CSV table of C-alpha atoms and ligand atoms in Angstrom, one decimal:
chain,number,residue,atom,x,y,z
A,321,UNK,CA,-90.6,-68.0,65.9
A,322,UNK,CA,-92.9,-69.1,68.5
A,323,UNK,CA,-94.9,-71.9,67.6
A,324,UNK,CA,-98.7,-70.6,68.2
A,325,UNK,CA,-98.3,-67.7,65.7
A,326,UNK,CA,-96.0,-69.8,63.1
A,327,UNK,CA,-98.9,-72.1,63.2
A,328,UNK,CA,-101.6,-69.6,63.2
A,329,UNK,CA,-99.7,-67.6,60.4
A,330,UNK,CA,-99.2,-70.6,58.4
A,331,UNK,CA,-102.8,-72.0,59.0
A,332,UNK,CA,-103.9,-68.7,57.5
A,333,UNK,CA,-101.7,-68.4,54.7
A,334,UNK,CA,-102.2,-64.8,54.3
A,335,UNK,CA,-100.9,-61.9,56.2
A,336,UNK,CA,-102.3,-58.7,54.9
A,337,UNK,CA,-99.8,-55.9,54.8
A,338,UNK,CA,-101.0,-52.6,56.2
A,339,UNK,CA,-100.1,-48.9,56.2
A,340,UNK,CA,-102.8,-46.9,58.5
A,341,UNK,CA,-102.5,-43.5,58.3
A,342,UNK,CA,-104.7,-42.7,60.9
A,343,UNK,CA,-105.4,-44.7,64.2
A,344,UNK,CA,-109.1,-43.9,63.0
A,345,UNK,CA,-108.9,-46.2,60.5
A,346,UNK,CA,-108.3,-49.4,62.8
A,347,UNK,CA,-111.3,-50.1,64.0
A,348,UNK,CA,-112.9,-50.4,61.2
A,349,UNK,CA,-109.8,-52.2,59.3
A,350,UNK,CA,-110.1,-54.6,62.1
A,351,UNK,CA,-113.8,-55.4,61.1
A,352,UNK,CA,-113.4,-55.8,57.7
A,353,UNK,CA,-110.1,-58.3,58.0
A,354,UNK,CA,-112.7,-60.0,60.8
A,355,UNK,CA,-115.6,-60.3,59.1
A,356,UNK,CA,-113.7,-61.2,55.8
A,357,UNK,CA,-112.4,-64.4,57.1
A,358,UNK,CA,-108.9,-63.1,57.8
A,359,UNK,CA,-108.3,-61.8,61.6
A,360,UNK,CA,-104.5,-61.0,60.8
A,361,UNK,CA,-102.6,-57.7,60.3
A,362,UNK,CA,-98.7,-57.0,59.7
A,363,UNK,CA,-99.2,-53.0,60.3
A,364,UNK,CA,-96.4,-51.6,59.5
A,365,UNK,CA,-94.0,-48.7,61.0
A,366,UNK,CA,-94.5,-46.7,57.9
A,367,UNK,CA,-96.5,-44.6,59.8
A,368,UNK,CA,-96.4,-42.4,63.0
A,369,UNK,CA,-100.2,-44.0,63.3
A,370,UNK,CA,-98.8,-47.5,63.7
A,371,UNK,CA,-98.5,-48.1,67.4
A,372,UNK,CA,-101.9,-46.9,68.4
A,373,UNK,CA,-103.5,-49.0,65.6
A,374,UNK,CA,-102.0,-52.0,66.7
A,375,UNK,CA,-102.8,-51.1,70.2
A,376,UNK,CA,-106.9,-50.3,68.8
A,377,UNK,CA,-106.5,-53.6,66.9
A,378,UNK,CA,-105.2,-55.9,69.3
A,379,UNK,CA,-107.4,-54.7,72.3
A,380,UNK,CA,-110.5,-56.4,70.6
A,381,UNK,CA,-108.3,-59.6,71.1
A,382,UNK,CA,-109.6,-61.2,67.9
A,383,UNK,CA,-107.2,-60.1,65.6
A,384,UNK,CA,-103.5,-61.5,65.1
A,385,UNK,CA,-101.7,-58.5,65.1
A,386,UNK,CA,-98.1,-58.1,64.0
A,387,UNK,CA,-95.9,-55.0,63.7
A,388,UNK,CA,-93.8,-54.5,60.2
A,389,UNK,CA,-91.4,-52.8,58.7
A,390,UNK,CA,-89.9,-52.8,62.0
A,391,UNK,CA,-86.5,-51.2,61.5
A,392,UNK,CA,-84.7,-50.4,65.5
A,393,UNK,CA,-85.1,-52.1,68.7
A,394,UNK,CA,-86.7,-49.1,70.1
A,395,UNK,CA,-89.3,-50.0,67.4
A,396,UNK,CA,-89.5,-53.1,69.1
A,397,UNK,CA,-90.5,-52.3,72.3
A,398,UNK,CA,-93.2,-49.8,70.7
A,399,UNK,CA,-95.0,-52.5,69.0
A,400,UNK,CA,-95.0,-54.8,72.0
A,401,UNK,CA,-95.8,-52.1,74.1
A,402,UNK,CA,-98.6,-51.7,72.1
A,403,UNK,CA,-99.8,-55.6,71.6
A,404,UNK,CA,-97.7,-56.5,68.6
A,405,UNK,CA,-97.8,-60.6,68.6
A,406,UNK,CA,-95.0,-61.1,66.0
A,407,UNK,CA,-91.9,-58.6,64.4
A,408,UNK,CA,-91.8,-58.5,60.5
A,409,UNK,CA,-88.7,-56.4,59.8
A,410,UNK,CA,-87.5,-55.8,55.6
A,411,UNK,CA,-84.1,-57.0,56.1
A,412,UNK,CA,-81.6,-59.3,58.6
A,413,UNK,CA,-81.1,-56.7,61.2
A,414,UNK,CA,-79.3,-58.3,64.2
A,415,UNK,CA,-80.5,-55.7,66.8
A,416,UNK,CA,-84.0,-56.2,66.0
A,417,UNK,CA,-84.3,-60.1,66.4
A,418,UNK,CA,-82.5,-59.6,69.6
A,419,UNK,CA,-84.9,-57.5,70.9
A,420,UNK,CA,-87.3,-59.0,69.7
A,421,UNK,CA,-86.4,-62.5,71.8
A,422,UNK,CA,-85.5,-60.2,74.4
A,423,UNK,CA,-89.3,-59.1,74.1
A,424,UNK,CA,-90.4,-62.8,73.9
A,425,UNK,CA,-92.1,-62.3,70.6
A,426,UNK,CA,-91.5,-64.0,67.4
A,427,UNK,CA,-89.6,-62.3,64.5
A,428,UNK,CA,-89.2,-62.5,61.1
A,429,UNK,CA,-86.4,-60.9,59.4
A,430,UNK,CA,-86.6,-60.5,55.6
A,431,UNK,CA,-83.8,-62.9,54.2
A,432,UNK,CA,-83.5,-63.2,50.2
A,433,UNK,CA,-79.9,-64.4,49.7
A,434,UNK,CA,-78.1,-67.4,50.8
A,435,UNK,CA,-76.1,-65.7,53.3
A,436,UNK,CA,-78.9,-64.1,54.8
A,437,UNK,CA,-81.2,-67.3,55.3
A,438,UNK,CA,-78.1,-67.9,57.1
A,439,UNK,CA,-77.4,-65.4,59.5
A,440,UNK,CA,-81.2,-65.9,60.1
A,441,UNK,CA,-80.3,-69.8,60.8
A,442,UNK,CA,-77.4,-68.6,63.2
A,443,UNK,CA,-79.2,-66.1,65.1
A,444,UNK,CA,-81.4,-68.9,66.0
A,445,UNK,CA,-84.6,-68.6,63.7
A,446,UNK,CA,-86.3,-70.8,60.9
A,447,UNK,CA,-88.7,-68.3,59.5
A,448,UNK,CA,-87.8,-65.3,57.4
A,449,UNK,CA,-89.8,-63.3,55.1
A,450,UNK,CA,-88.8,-63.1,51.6
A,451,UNK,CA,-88.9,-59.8,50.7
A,452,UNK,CA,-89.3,-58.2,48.0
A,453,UNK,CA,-90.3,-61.3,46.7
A,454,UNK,CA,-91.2,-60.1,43.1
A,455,UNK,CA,-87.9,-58.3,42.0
A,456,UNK,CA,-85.8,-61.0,44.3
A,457,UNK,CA,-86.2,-64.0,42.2
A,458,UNK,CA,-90.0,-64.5,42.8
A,459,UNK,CA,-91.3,-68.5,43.5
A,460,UNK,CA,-88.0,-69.6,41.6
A,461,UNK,CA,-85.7,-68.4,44.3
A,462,UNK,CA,-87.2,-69.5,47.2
A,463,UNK,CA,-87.4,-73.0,45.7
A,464,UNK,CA,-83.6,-72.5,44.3
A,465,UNK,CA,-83.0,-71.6,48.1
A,466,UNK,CA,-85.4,-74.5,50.1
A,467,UNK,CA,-83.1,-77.2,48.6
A,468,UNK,CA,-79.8,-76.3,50.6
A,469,UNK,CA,-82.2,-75.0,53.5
A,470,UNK,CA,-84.3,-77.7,54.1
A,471,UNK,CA,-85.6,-76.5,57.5
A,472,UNK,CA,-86.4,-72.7,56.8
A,473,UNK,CA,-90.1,-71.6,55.9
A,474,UNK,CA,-90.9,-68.5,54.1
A,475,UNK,CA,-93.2,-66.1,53.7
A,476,UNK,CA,-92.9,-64.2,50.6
A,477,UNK,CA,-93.9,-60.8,50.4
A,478,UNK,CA,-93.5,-58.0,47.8
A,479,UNK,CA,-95.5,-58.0,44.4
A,480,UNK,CA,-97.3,-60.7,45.4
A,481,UNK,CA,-100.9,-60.5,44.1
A,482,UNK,CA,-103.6,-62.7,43.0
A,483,UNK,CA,-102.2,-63.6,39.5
A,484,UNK,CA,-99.2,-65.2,41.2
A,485,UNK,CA,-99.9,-66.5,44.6
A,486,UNK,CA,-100.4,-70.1,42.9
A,487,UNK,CA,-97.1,-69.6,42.6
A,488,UNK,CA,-95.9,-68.9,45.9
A,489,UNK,CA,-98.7,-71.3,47.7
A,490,UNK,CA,-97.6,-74.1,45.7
A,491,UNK,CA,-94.1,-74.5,47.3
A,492,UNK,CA,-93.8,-76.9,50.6
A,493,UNK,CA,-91.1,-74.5,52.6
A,494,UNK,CA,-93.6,-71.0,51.8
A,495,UNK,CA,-95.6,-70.9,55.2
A,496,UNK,CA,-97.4,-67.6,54.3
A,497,UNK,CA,-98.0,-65.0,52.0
A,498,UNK,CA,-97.6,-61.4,52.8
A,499,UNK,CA,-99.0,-58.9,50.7
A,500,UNK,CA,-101.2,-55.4,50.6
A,501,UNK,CA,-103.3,-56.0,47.8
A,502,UNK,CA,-106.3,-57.2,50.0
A,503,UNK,CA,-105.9,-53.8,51.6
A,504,UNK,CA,-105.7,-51.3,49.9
A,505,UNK,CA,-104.0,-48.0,51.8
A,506,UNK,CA,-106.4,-45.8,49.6
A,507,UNK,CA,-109.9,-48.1,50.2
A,508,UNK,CA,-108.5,-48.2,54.1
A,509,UNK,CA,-108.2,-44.6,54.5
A,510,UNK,CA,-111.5,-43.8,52.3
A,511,UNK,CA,-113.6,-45.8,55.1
A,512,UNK,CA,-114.6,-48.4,52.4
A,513,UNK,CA,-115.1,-50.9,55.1
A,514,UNK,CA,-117.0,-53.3,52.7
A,515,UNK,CA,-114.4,-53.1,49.6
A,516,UNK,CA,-111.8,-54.0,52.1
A,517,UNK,CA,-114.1,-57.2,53.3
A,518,UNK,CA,-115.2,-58.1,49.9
A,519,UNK,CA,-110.9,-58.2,49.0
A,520,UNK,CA,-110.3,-60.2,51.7
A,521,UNK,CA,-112.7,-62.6,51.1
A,522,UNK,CA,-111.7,-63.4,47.5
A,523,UNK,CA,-108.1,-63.5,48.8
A,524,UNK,CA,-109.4,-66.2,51.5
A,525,UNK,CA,-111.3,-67.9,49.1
A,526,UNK,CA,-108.5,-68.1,46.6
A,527,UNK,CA,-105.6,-69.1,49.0
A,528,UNK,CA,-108.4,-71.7,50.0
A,529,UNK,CA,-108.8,-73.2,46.6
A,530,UNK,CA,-104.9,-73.3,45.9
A,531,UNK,CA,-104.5,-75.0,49.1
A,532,UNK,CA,-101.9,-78.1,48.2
B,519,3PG,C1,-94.2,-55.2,52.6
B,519,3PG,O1,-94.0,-54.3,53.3
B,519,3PG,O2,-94.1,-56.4,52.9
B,519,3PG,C2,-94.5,-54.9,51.2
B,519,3PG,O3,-94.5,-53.5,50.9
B,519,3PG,C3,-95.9,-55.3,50.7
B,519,3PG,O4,-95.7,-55.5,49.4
B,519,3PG,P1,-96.9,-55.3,48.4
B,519,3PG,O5,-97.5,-54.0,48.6
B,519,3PG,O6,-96.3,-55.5,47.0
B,519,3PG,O7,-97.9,-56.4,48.7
């Protein structure tokens, strides 16, 4: 992936994991992830609101912004059209990460077996997510696969909360941590601008303290 948002990703350690079912509820999303210590979104194609929240989101041009669950390459192009700075897509998909380098933006493919770290490897990439981290294996698996794959960095995601990111944070090849527990679809869709700020800053201030 490119190297400015690998090392702004990996700097944060967190990447919040959004659904936004209204473009309404960007703006204000955007504020609390701001304001919370976190300026980094993975919204994610779940919804048909996605590509205007981006759009709202990275306009203010203070927020990393990332599109997930990013399943075609006509998905692609929607999220860069829209601002997306990075791809997250669930699984290896080919057609994405070709688009996605045709798009000039970084991707990351989620890649839980062996084989898959190493399609990602010949397709050209070093970053996958991990995904879903919980019911694939959890922190033991990606450290079971970092020994064969000594260059790769992941970024777990999937049941990942704040009773196991320790876990996750503790191992040298996890760059990030993904998750949607800091935001809430419910508390981002009920306007609770400050519940959302208050989560992300304990999940700042705990990724903080379990800094290696
Ligand atoms: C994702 O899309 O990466 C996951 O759905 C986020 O998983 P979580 O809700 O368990 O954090």
């Amino acid at each position: 992936m490119a190297d400015d948002v690998l090392t702004q990703l990996s700097t944060h350690r967190l990447v919040p994991v959004v659904v936004l079912d209204e473009v309404a509820d960007a703006a204000p999303l955007a504020s609390a992830l701001v304001d919370g210590g976190l300026p980094v979104a993975e919204v994610t194609f779940r919804t048909a609101a996605a590509p205007d929240a981006i759009r709202v989101m990275a306009d203010r041009g203070d927020v990393l912004v990332g599109a997930g669950t990013v399943l075609t390459a006509a998905q692609v192009d929607r999220a860069v059209d829209a601002g997306a700075r990075y791809i997250v897509s669930p699984g290896t998909s080919r057609a994405v990460i070709e688009r996605a380098r045709e798009r000039g933006v970084p991707v990351l493919p989620g890649a839980v077996t062996a084989t898959e770290v190493q399609t990602a490897l010949e397709l050209g990439l070093d970053t996958v997510k991990f995904f879903p981290a919980g019911s694939s294996g959890g922190a033991a698996a990606i450290a079971a696969l970092a020994a064969p794959f000594t260059g790769v960095a992941f970024v777990p995601t999937g049941g990942v909360g704040p009773t196991n990111l320790h876990e996750y944070l503790a191992l040298p090849s996890v760059a990030a941590v993904g998750g949607s527990w800091m935001v809430p679809r419910d508390r981002v869709r009920a306007g609770d601008v400050d519940g959302v700020r208050s989560l992300v800053a304990d999940a700042v201030a705990l990724a903080t303290r379990l800094r290696p």
